[in-house]
mmCIF file of C-alpha atoms and ligand atoms in Angstrom:
data_model
loop_
_atom_site.group_PDB
_atom_site.id
_atom_site.type_symbol
_atom_site.label_atom_id
_atom_site.label_comp_id
_atom_site.label_asym_id
_atom_site.label_seq_id
_atom_site.Cartn_x
_atom_site.Cartn_y
_atom_site.Cartn_z
ATOM 1 C CA UNK A 19 -12.340 14.329 -18.690
ATOM 2 C CA UNK A 20 -9.422 12.391 -20.114
ATOM 3 C CA UNK A 21 -10.686 12.355 -23.695
ATOM 4 C CA UNK A 22 -7.833 11.698 -26.104
ATOM 5 C CA UNK A 23 -5.559 10.138 -23.504
ATOM 6 C CA UNK A 24 -4.336 6.591 -24.139
ATOM 7 C CA UNK A 25 -3.626 4.552 -20.998
ATOM 8 C CA UNK A 26 -2.360 0.976 -20.893
ATOM 9 C CA UNK A 27 -3.351 -0.919 -17.748
ATOM 10 C CA UNK A 28 -1.128 -3.959 -17.442
ATOM 11 C CA UNK A 29 -2.009 -6.662 -14.910
ATOM 12 C CA UNK A 30 -3.113 -6.330 -11.319
ATOM 13 C CA UNK A 31 -5.834 -7.538 -9.001
ATOM 14 C CA UNK A 32 -9.419 -6.569 -8.106
ATOM 15 C CA UNK A 33 -8.262 -3.045 -7.258
ATOM 16 C CA UNK A 34 -7.542 -2.360 -10.940
ATOM 17 C CA UNK A 35 -11.231 -2.878 -11.761
ATOM 18 C CA UNK A 36 -12.005 0.373 -9.959
ATOM 19 C CA UNK A 37 -9.237 2.081 -11.911
ATOM 20 C CA UNK A 38 -10.691 0.767 -15.182
ATOM 21 C CA UNK A 39 -14.198 1.878 -14.174
ATOM 22 C CA UNK A 40 -13.035 5.371 -13.217
ATOM 23 C CA UNK A 41 -10.898 5.918 -16.317
ATOM 24 C CA UNK A 42 -13.722 4.668 -18.545
ATOM 25 C CA UNK A 43 -16.075 7.195 -16.956
ATOM 26 C CA UNK A 44 -13.523 9.872 -17.842
ATOM 27 C CA UNK A 45 -13.531 8.783 -21.511
ATOM 28 C CA UNK A 46 -9.926 7.523 -21.525
ATOM 29 C CA UNK A 47 -8.778 5.308 -24.379
ATOM 30 C CA UNK A 48 -7.854 2.135 -22.505
ATOM 31 C CA UNK A 49 -5.730 -0.834 -23.534
ATOM 32 C CA UNK A 50 -6.134 -3.649 -21.021
ATOM 33 C CA UNK A 51 -3.333 -6.192 -20.906
ATOM 34 C CA UNK A 52 -3.591 -9.311 -18.721
ATOM 35 C CA UNK A 53 -7.359 -9.189 -18.306
ATOM 36 C CA UNK A 54 -8.505 -11.863 -20.781
ATOM 37 C CA UNK A 55 -10.323 -13.858 -18.068
ATOM 38 C CA UNK A 56 -12.184 -10.804 -16.821
ATOM 39 C CA UNK A 57 -15.932 -11.208 -17.337
ATOM 40 C CA UNK A 58 -16.946 -7.627 -16.497
ATOM 41 C CA UNK A 59 -18.693 -5.993 -19.424
ATOM 42 C CA UNK A 60 -16.405 -3.009 -19.790
ATOM 43 C CA UNK A 61 -17.890 -1.917 -23.106
ATOM 44 C CA UNK A 62 -15.561 -0.158 -25.490
ATOM 45 C CA UNK A 63 -12.404 -1.289 -23.716
ATOM 46 C CA UNK A 64 -9.874 -3.275 -25.707
ATOM 47 C CA UNK A 65 -8.352 -6.370 -24.093
ATOM 48 C CA UNK A 66 -5.092 -7.327 -25.710
ATOM 49 C CA UNK A 67 -1.840 -9.245 -25.346
ATOM 50 C CA UNK A 68 1.177 -7.212 -24.346
ATOM 51 C CA UNK A 69 2.801 -7.513 -27.815
ATOM 52 C CA UNK A 70 -0.383 -6.217 -29.459
ATOM 53 C CA UNK A 71 -0.300 -2.809 -27.733
ATOM 54 C CA UNK A 72 0.874 0.117 -29.823
ATOM 55 C CA UNK A 73 3.012 1.747 -27.135
ATOM 56 C CA UNK A 74 3.993 4.605 -29.492
ATOM 57 C CA UNK A 75 0.949 6.618 -28.492
ATOM 58 C CA UNK A 76 0.540 5.437 -24.885
ATOM 59 C CA UNK A 77 0.458 8.435 -22.544
ATOM 60 C CA UNK A 78 0.538 6.430 -19.305
ATOM 61 C CA UNK A 79 1.197 2.878 -18.186
ATOM 62 C CA UNK A 80 -0.515 1.670 -15.031
ATOM 63 C CA UNK A 81 1.191 -1.309 -13.427
ATOM 64 C CA UNK A 82 -0.192 -3.364 -10.507
ATOM 65 C CA UNK A 83 0.141 -1.964 -7.007
ATOM 66 C CA UNK A 84 3.278 -4.104 -6.518
ATOM 67 C CA UNK A 85 4.800 -2.943 -9.811
ATOM 68 C CA UNK A 86 6.827 -5.871 -11.100
ATOM 69 C CA UNK A 87 8.779 -8.632 -9.430
ATOM 70 C CA UNK A 88 12.578 -8.513 -9.446
ATOM 71 C CA UNK A 89 12.647 -10.227 -12.863
ATOM 72 C CA UNK A 90 10.304 -7.644 -14.343
ATOM 73 C CA UNK A 91 7.303 -9.955 -14.446
ATOM 74 C CA UNK A 92 3.909 -8.301 -14.028
ATOM 75 C CA UNK A 93 1.421 -10.263 -11.952
ATOM 76 C CA UNK A 94 -2.233 -10.478 -12.886
ATOM 77 C CA UNK A 95 -5.113 -12.408 -11.358
ATOM 78 C CA UNK A 96 -7.179 -12.163 -14.560
ATOM 79 C CA UNK A 97 -4.943 -14.019 -17.015
ATOM 80 C CA UNK A 98 -2.359 -16.760 -17.376
ATOM 81 C CA UNK A 99 -0.386 -14.614 -19.792
ATOM 82 C CA UNK A 100 3.253 -14.140 -18.843
ATOM 83 C CA UNK A 101 4.041 -10.446 -19.070
ATOM 84 C CA UNK A 102 7.378 -8.736 -18.590
ATOM 85 C CA UNK A 103 8.044 -5.037 -18.262
ATOM 86 C CA UNK A 104 11.230 -4.341 -20.196
ATOM 87 C CA UNK A 105 13.376 -1.447 -21.337
ATOM 88 C CA UNK A 106 12.530 -2.374 -24.946
ATOM 89 C CA UNK A 107 8.821 -2.017 -24.231
ATOM 90 C CA UNK A 108 9.185 1.313 -22.441
ATOM 91 C CA UNK A 109 11.461 2.726 -25.170
ATOM 92 C CA UNK A 110 8.529 2.478 -27.611
ATOM 93 C CA UNK A 111 6.524 5.002 -25.583
ATOM 94 C CA UNK A 112 6.603 8.770 -26.179
ATOM 95 C CA UNK A 113 8.953 10.670 -23.867
ATOM 96 C CA UNK A 114 6.056 12.151 -21.870
ATOM 97 C CA UNK A 115 4.689 8.689 -20.984
ATOM 98 C CA UNK A 116 4.444 8.230 -17.209
ATOM 99 C CA UNK A 117 4.578 4.892 -15.402
ATOM 100 C CA UNK A 118 2.386 4.447 -12.315
ATOM 101 C CA UNK A 119 2.661 1.753 -9.654
ATOM 102 C CA UNK A 120 1.902 1.531 -5.937
ATOM 103 C CA UNK A 121 5.419 0.683 -4.850
ATOM 104 C CA UNK A 122 8.685 0.020 -6.663
ATOM 105 C CA UNK A 123 11.769 -2.189 -6.555
ATOM 106 C CA UNK A 124 15.306 -2.055 -7.941
ATOM 107 C CA UNK A 125 14.292 -3.669 -11.245
ATOM 108 C CA UNK A 126 11.504 -1.187 -11.967
ATOM 109 C CA UNK A 127 13.640 1.754 -10.847
ATOM 110 C CA UNK A 128 16.391 0.623 -13.192
ATOM 111 C CA UNK A 129 14.103 0.264 -16.235
ATOM 112 C CA UNK A 130 12.378 3.657 -15.877
ATOM 113 C CA UNK A 131 15.689 5.377 -15.176
ATOM 114 C CA UNK A 132 17.460 3.715 -18.115
ATOM 115 C CA UNK A 133 14.723 4.827 -20.517
ATOM 116 C CA UNK A 134 14.258 8.224 -18.853
ATOM 117 C CA UNK A 135 10.530 8.054 -18.144
ATOM 118 C CA UNK A 136 8.715 9.549 -15.151
ATOM 119 C CA UNK A 137 7.643 7.011 -12.534
ATOM 120 C CA UNK A 138 5.044 7.769 -9.859
ATOM 121 C CA UNK A 139 4.800 5.567 -6.781
ATOM 122 C CA UNK A 140 1.274 6.130 -5.589
ATOM 123 C CA UNK A 141 1.775 4.625 -2.126
ATOM 124 C CA UNK A 142 4.500 7.160 -1.335
ATOM 125 C CA UNK A 143 1.949 9.923 -1.481
ATOM 126 C CA UNK A 144 0.601 11.129 1.855
ATOM 127 C CA UNK A 145 -2.996 11.268 0.632
ATOM 128 C CA UNK A 146 -2.957 7.649 -0.595
ATOM 129 C CA UNK A 147 -1.214 6.439 2.592
ATOM 130 C CA UNK A 148 -3.726 8.226 4.810
ATOM 131 C CA UNK A 149 -6.771 6.967 2.882
ATOM 132 C CA UNK A 150 -5.268 3.462 2.874
ATOM 133 C CA UNK A 151 -4.772 3.608 6.633
ATOM 134 C CA UNK A 152 -8.559 3.360 7.026
ATOM 135 C CA UNK A 153 -9.000 -0.152 5.551
ATOM 136 C CA UNK A 154 -5.700 -1.091 7.209
ATOM 137 C CA UNK A 155 -7.102 -0.191 10.632
ATOM 138 C CA UNK A 156 -10.355 -2.032 9.896
ATOM 139 C CA UNK A 157 -8.375 -5.105 8.841
ATOM 140 C CA UNK A 158 -6.388 -4.887 12.072
ATOM 141 C CA UNK A 159 -9.615 -4.802 14.085
ATOM 142 C CA UNK A 160 -10.725 -7.918 12.201
ATOM 143 C CA UNK A 161 -7.477 -9.714 13.029
ATOM 144 C CA UNK A 162 -7.604 -8.783 16.711
ATOM 145 C CA UNK A 163 -11.189 -10.058 16.942
ATOM 146 C CA UNK A 164 -10.219 -13.287 15.175
ATOM 147 C CA UNK A 165 -7.186 -13.981 17.351
ATOM 148 C CA UNK A 166 -8.297 -13.004 20.854
ATOM 149 C CA UNK A 167 -11.030 -14.304 23.164
ATOM 150 C CA UNK A 168 -11.788 -10.969 24.841
ATOM 151 C CA UNK A 169 -13.423 -7.778 23.617
ATOM 152 C CA UNK A 170 -11.368 -4.965 22.198
ATOM 153 C CA UNK A 171 -13.262 -2.759 24.621
ATOM 154 C CA UNK A 172 -11.196 -2.719 27.801
ATOM 155 C CA UNK A 173 -8.151 -4.440 26.218
ATOM 156 C CA UNK A 174 -4.743 -2.913 26.775
ATOM 157 C CA UNK A 175 -3.182 -2.165 23.407
ATOM 158 C CA UNK A 176 0.244 -0.784 22.552
ATOM 159 C CA UNK A 177 0.590 0.785 19.104
ATOM 160 C CA UNK A 178 4.167 1.351 17.937
ATOM 161 C CA UNK A 179 4.722 4.337 15.636
ATOM 162 C CA UNK A 180 2.582 7.422 15.066
ATOM 163 C CA UNK A 181 2.860 7.643 11.294
ATOM 164 C CA UNK A 182 -0.054 7.542 8.897
ATOM 165 C CA UNK A 183 -1.031 3.989 9.823
ATOM 166 C CA UNK A 184 -0.179 4.218 13.527
ATOM 167 C CA UNK A 185 -2.329 7.290 14.071
ATOM 168 C CA UNK A 186 -5.421 5.777 12.429
ATOM 169 C CA UNK A 187 -4.940 2.432 14.182
ATOM 170 C CA UNK A 188 -4.502 4.055 17.590
ATOM 171 C CA UNK A 189 -7.572 6.230 17.092
ATOM 172 C CA UNK A 190 -9.698 3.318 15.829
ATOM 173 C CA UNK A 191 -8.910 1.037 18.780
ATOM 174 C CA UNK A 192 -9.418 3.878 21.252
ATOM 175 C CA UNK A 193 -12.826 4.569 19.681
ATOM 176 C CA UNK A 194 -13.731 0.918 20.311
ATOM 177 C CA UNK A 195 -12.998 1.369 24.000
ATOM 178 C CA UNK A 196 -9.496 -0.116 24.195
ATOM 179 C CA UNK A 197 -6.948 1.366 26.586
ATOM 180 C CA UNK A 198 -4.408 2.504 24.002
ATOM 181 C CA UNK A 199 -0.824 3.557 24.592
ATOM 182 C CA UNK A 200 1.380 4.654 21.707
ATOM 183 C CA UNK A 201 5.166 4.421 21.461
ATOM 184 C CA UNK A 202 7.090 6.989 19.406
ATOM 185 C CA UNK A 203 10.537 8.573 19.403
ATOM 186 C CA UNK A 204 9.835 12.189 18.400
ATOM 187 C CA UNK A 205 8.731 14.636 21.062
ATOM 188 C CA UNK A 206 6.096 16.129 18.753
ATOM 189 C CA UNK A 207 4.625 12.674 18.281
ATOM 190 C CA UNK A 208 4.534 12.146 22.053
ATOM 191 C CA UNK A 209 2.750 15.499 22.365
ATOM 192 C CA UNK A 210 0.227 14.518 19.678
ATOM 193 C CA UNK A 211 -0.457 11.204 21.407
ATOM 194 C CA UNK A 212 -1.206 13.051 24.656
ATOM 195 C CA UNK A 213 -3.431 15.491 22.725
ATOM 196 C CA UNK A 214 -5.374 12.488 21.402
ATOM 197 C CA UNK A 215 -6.027 11.502 25.042
ATOM 198 C CA UNK A 216 -3.922 8.370 24.619
ATOM 199 C CA UNK A 217 -0.962 7.343 26.752
ATOM 200 C CA UNK A 218 2.384 8.297 25.189
ATOM 201 C CA UNK A 219 5.677 6.547 25.859
ATOM 202 C CA UNK A 220 9.145 6.841 24.368
ATOM 203 C CA UNK A 221 10.267 3.853 22.323
ATOM 204 C CA UNK A 222 13.430 3.728 24.438
ATOM 205 C CA UNK A 223 11.144 2.570 27.271
ATOM 206 C CA UNK A 224 9.313 -0.023 25.191
ATOM 207 C CA UNK A 225 10.315 -2.958 27.393
ATOM 208 C CA UNK A 226 8.731 -1.311 30.442
ATOM 209 C CA UNK A 227 5.519 -0.579 28.568
ATOM 210 C CA UNK A 228 4.731 -4.041 27.222
ATOM 211 C CA UNK A 229 4.551 -5.710 30.629
ATOM 212 C CA UNK A 230 0.788 -5.235 30.992
ATOM 213 C CA UNK A 231 -0.546 -5.330 27.433
ATOM 214 C CA UNK A 232 -2.944 -7.689 25.643
ATOM 215 C CA UNK A 233 -2.144 -6.658 22.074
ATOM 216 C CA UNK A 234 0.906 -5.058 20.469
ATOM 217 C CA UNK A 235 0.391 -3.498 17.026
ATOM 218 C CA UNK A 236 3.591 -2.532 15.270
ATOM 219 C CA UNK A 237 3.674 -0.060 12.370
ATOM 220 C CA UNK A 238 7.423 0.660 12.382
ATOM 221 C CA UNK A 239 9.300 -0.910 9.462
ATOM 222 C CA UNK A 240 12.396 -1.629 11.566
ATOM 223 C CA UNK A 241 13.235 -4.275 14.158
ATOM 224 C CA UNK A 242 11.623 -2.829 17.283
ATOM 225 C CA UNK A 243 9.736 -5.777 18.773
ATOM 226 C CA UNK A 244 12.959 -7.549 19.660
ATOM 227 C CA UNK A 245 13.476 -10.717 21.683
ATOM 228 C CA UNK A 246 14.095 -8.684 24.826
ATOM 229 C CA UNK A 247 10.838 -6.761 24.304
ATOM 230 C CA UNK A 248 8.865 -9.959 23.645
ATOM 231 C CA UNK A 249 10.408 -11.520 26.756
ATOM 232 C CA UNK A 250 8.676 -8.843 28.889
ATOM 233 C CA UNK A 251 5.198 -9.361 27.391
ATOM 234 C CA UNK A 252 2.512 -11.378 29.177
ATOM 235 C CA UNK A 253 2.250 -14.882 27.656
ATOM 236 C CA UNK A 254 -1.200 -14.196 26.185
ATOM 237 C CA UNK A 255 -0.096 -11.107 24.214
ATOM 238 C CA UNK A 256 -1.051 -10.990 20.539
ATOM 239 C CA UNK A 257 1.439 -9.218 18.271
ATOM 240 C CA UNK A 258 0.172 -7.882 14.954
ATOM 241 C CA UNK A 259 2.877 -6.497 12.725
ATOM 242 C CA UNK A 260 1.583 -4.151 10.032
ATOM 243 C CA UNK A 261 4.976 -2.906 8.855
ATOM 244 C CA UNK A 262 6.074 -3.877 5.356
ATOM 245 C CA UNK A 263 7.900 -7.182 4.998
ATOM 246 C CA UNK A 264 9.825 -8.472 6.884
ATOM 247 C CA UNK A 265 8.074 -6.458 9.626
ATOM 248 C CA UNK A 266 9.646 -5.222 12.828
ATOM 249 C CA UNK A 267 9.182 -8.276 15.037
ATOM 250 C CA UNK A 268 11.501 -11.094 16.028
ATOM 251 C CA UNK A 269 9.040 -13.762 14.863
ATOM 252 C CA UNK A 270 11.476 -16.572 15.612
ATOM 253 C CA UNK A 271 11.728 -15.592 19.252
ATOM 254 C CA UNK A 272 7.962 -14.984 19.552
ATOM 255 C CA UNK A 273 7.313 -18.522 18.330
ATOM 256 C CA UNK A 274 9.917 -19.908 20.722
ATOM 257 C CA UNK A 275 8.206 -18.111 23.611
ATOM 258 C CA UNK A 276 4.771 -19.278 22.470
ATOM 259 C CA UNK A 277 3.552 -15.747 21.777
ATOM 260 C CA UNK A 278 1.240 -15.390 18.804
ATOM 261 C CA UNK A 279 2.831 -12.982 16.330
ATOM 262 C CA UNK A 280 1.300 -12.304 12.924
ATOM 263 C CA UNK A 281 2.689 -10.370 9.993
ATOM 264 C CA UNK A 282 -0.297 -8.785 8.249
ATOM 265 C CA UNK A 283 0.662 -7.246 4.906
ATOM 266 C CA UNK A 284 -1.721 -5.858 2.300
ATOM 267 C CA UNK A 285 -4.810 -5.512 4.502
ATOM 268 C CA UNK A 286 -6.605 -2.887 2.335
ATOM 269 C CA UNK A 287 -6.556 -5.200 -0.687
ATOM 270 C CA UNK A 288 -7.806 -8.100 1.465
ATOM 271 C CA UNK A 289 -10.564 -6.504 3.550
ATOM 272 C CA UNK A 290 -11.729 -3.764 1.195
ATOM 273 C CA UNK A 291 -10.461 -4.269 -2.373
ATOM 274 C CA UNK A 292 -13.170 -2.025 -3.794
ATOM 275 C CA UNK A 293 -12.343 0.875 -1.471
ATOM 276 C CA UNK A 294 -8.611 0.261 -1.924
ATOM 277 C CA UNK A 295 -9.151 0.354 -5.702
ATOM 278 C CA UNK A 296 -11.198 3.544 -5.478
ATOM 279 C CA UNK A 297 -8.433 5.230 -3.475
ATOM 280 C CA UNK A 298 -5.923 4.452 -6.223
ATOM 281 C CA UNK A 299 -8.418 5.279 -8.995
ATOM 282 C CA UNK A 300 -9.296 8.724 -7.615
ATOM 283 C CA UNK A 301 -5.676 9.760 -7.211
ATOM 284 C CA UNK A 302 -4.770 8.404 -10.648
ATOM 285 C CA UNK A 303 -7.626 10.358 -12.224
ATOM 286 C CA UNK A 304 -6.315 13.562 -10.638
ATOM 287 C CA UNK A 305 -2.725 12.901 -11.721
ATOM 288 C CA UNK A 306 -3.646 11.943 -15.288
ATOM 289 C CA UNK A 307 -5.839 14.983 -15.764
ATOM 290 C CA UNK A 308 -3.109 17.277 -14.394
ATOM 291 C CA UNK A 309 -0.687 15.640 -16.830
ATOM 292 C CA UNK A 310 -3.057 16.073 -19.769
ATOM 293 C CA UNK A 311 -3.708 19.710 -18.858
ATOM 294 C CA UNK A 312 0.023 20.415 -18.640
ATOM 295 C CA UNK A 313 0.692 18.849 -22.018
ATOM 296 C CA UNK A 314 -2.158 20.807 -23.641
ATOM 297 C CA UNK A 315 -0.776 24.043 -22.180
ATOM 298 C CA UNK A 316 2.745 23.225 -23.407
ATOM 299 C CA UNK A 317 1.410 22.670 -26.919
ATOM 300 C CA UNK A 318 -0.156 26.156 -27.032
HETATM 301 P P1 NAP B 403 4.988 6.368 8.118
HETATM 302 O O1 NAP B 403 3.913 7.383 8.044
HETATM 303 O O2 NAP B 403 6.294 6.643 7.499
HETATM 304 O O3 NAP B 403 5.181 5.989 9.677
HETATM 305 C C1 NAP B 403 6.213 5.179 10.114
HETATM 306 C C2 NAP B 403 6.406 5.382 11.590
HETATM 307 O O4 NAP B 403 7.512 4.577 11.994
HETATM 308 C C3 NAP B 403 6.720 6.803 11.997
HETATM 309 O O5 NAP B 403 6.041 7.098 13.183
HETATM 310 C C4 NAP B 403 8.254 6.783 12.211
HETATM 311 O O6 NAP B 403 8.669 7.675 13.209
HETATM 312 C C5 NAP B 403 8.431 5.389 12.735
HETATM 313 N N1 NAP B 403 9.790 4.891 12.508
HETATM 314 C C6 NAP B 403 10.400 4.681 11.330
HETATM 315 N N2 NAP B 403 11.638 4.184 11.531
HETATM 316 C C7 NAP B 403 11.799 4.107 12.870
HETATM 317 C C8 NAP B 403 12.855 3.665 13.699
HETATM 318 N N3 NAP B 403 14.007 3.211 13.175
HETATM 319 N N4 NAP B 403 12.680 3.706 15.028
HETATM 320 C C9 NAP B 403 11.541 4.169 15.557
HETATM 321 N N5 NAP B 403 10.500 4.608 14.828
HETATM 322 C C10 NAP B 403 10.632 4.568 13.499
HETATM 323 O O7 NAP B 403 4.492 5.004 7.472
HETATM 324 P P2 NAP B 403 2.996 4.473 7.420
HETATM 325 O O8 NAP B 403 2.336 4.948 6.194
HETATM 326 O O9 NAP B 403 2.370 4.696 8.744
HETATM 327 O O10 NAP B 403 3.266 2.913 7.207
HETATM 328 C C11 NAP B 403 3.883 2.173 8.231
HETATM 329 C C12 NAP B 403 4.201 0.786 7.713
HETATM 330 O O11 NAP B 403 2.984 0.103 7.448
HETATM 331 C C13 NAP B 403 4.985 0.781 6.402
HETATM 332 O O12 NAP B 403 5.932 -0.255 6.449
HETATM 333 C C14 NAP B 403 3.913 0.499 5.361
HETATM 334 O O13 NAP B 403 4.461 -0.116 4.197
HETATM 335 C C15 NAP B 403 3.034 -0.432 6.124
HETATM 336 N N6 NAP B 403 1.644 -0.569 5.669
HETATM 337 C C16 NAP B 403 1.076 -1.769 5.886
HETATM 338 C C17 NAP B 403 -0.218 -1.981 5.552
HETATM 339 C C18 NAP B 403 -0.814 -3.340 5.822
HETATM 340 O O14 NAP B 403 -1.860 -3.659 5.269
HETATM 341 N N7 NAP B 403 -0.204 -4.121 6.686
HETATM 342 C C19 NAP B 403 -0.990 -0.960 4.970
HETATM 343 C C20 NAP B 403 -0.388 0.283 4.768
HETATM 344 C C21 NAP B 403 0.949 0.473 5.134
HETATM 345 P P3 NAP B 403 9.637 8.900 12.859
HETATM 346 O O15 NAP B 403 8.742 9.943 12.284
HETATM 347 O O16 NAP B 403 10.221 9.223 14.183
HETATM 348 O O17 NAP B 403 10.650 8.401 11.859
#
């Protein structure tokens, strides 16, 4: 239980509703900022404007998955209130206050560093990334179905990268009967791909391996699907780029060649916001209770 802990949840999208639900269950004192248009009957939870929060006793601040924008603004889909995360605001918090977000940017890094507060990026954690790879793979299946006129079963699919997303995507498409090959650069990854009964190839040989594919799914956040790679693909190839913006595909060249190439960010929040929210909520609950336990022990 998180009885006695005060958490401010500032902004966000449908995923934060699962966080609110979970933290309420755990008896957390919650201050919700940027949720005034939310109709859910979260009894006992206080909705307030950002200037109304007493940050002096806030033990944790939960920002949206995207953190802030580069001007410090916090996005919310449940309010028109303009909210900014500033050094002044954070300075009001006790020194043990921890800031949580999914990802970060230079602005957020600067603010937490300047004030000297701990900042946890949830999406950097292996457990969150692996759980999130499940809705990501399902969203990719949805996109392939939407943008091709053949079954996934029997399609020839190249997955680039065998990280947390690449592994789940490769396995999911193989389970649907696709003929999956996976490109990687590390020999242990090539060995793992073979162990998974998929066809491994080294990324140095990518151009050779795209000549006979129907779909190319990139998970590598670097320019790998270059013009010369795209030039070797059959004209009907569908490219889905899952890597974070700007992706790893030469979209300009793909368009010039008439090859359909789609950047597909944020699939978990689109195809399964409830699950994506639960993933964040469960990890947050663990982290907050570990934090509370540590502080109680330190007080003894
Ligand atoms: P990850 O576990 O770090 O995997 C990244 C993979 O890319 C690894 O196999 C890595 O291989 C490879 N790689 C990195 N740089 C490379 C380079 N220069 N050349 C060749 N290979 C390289 O990351 P992840 O969790 O799978 O996430 C992959 C991407 O998907 C990230 O950009 C992430 O933000 C994004 N993502 C998107 C969605 C969505 O909805 N579209 C959802 C979740 C994540 P090495 O081990 O050899 O470096």
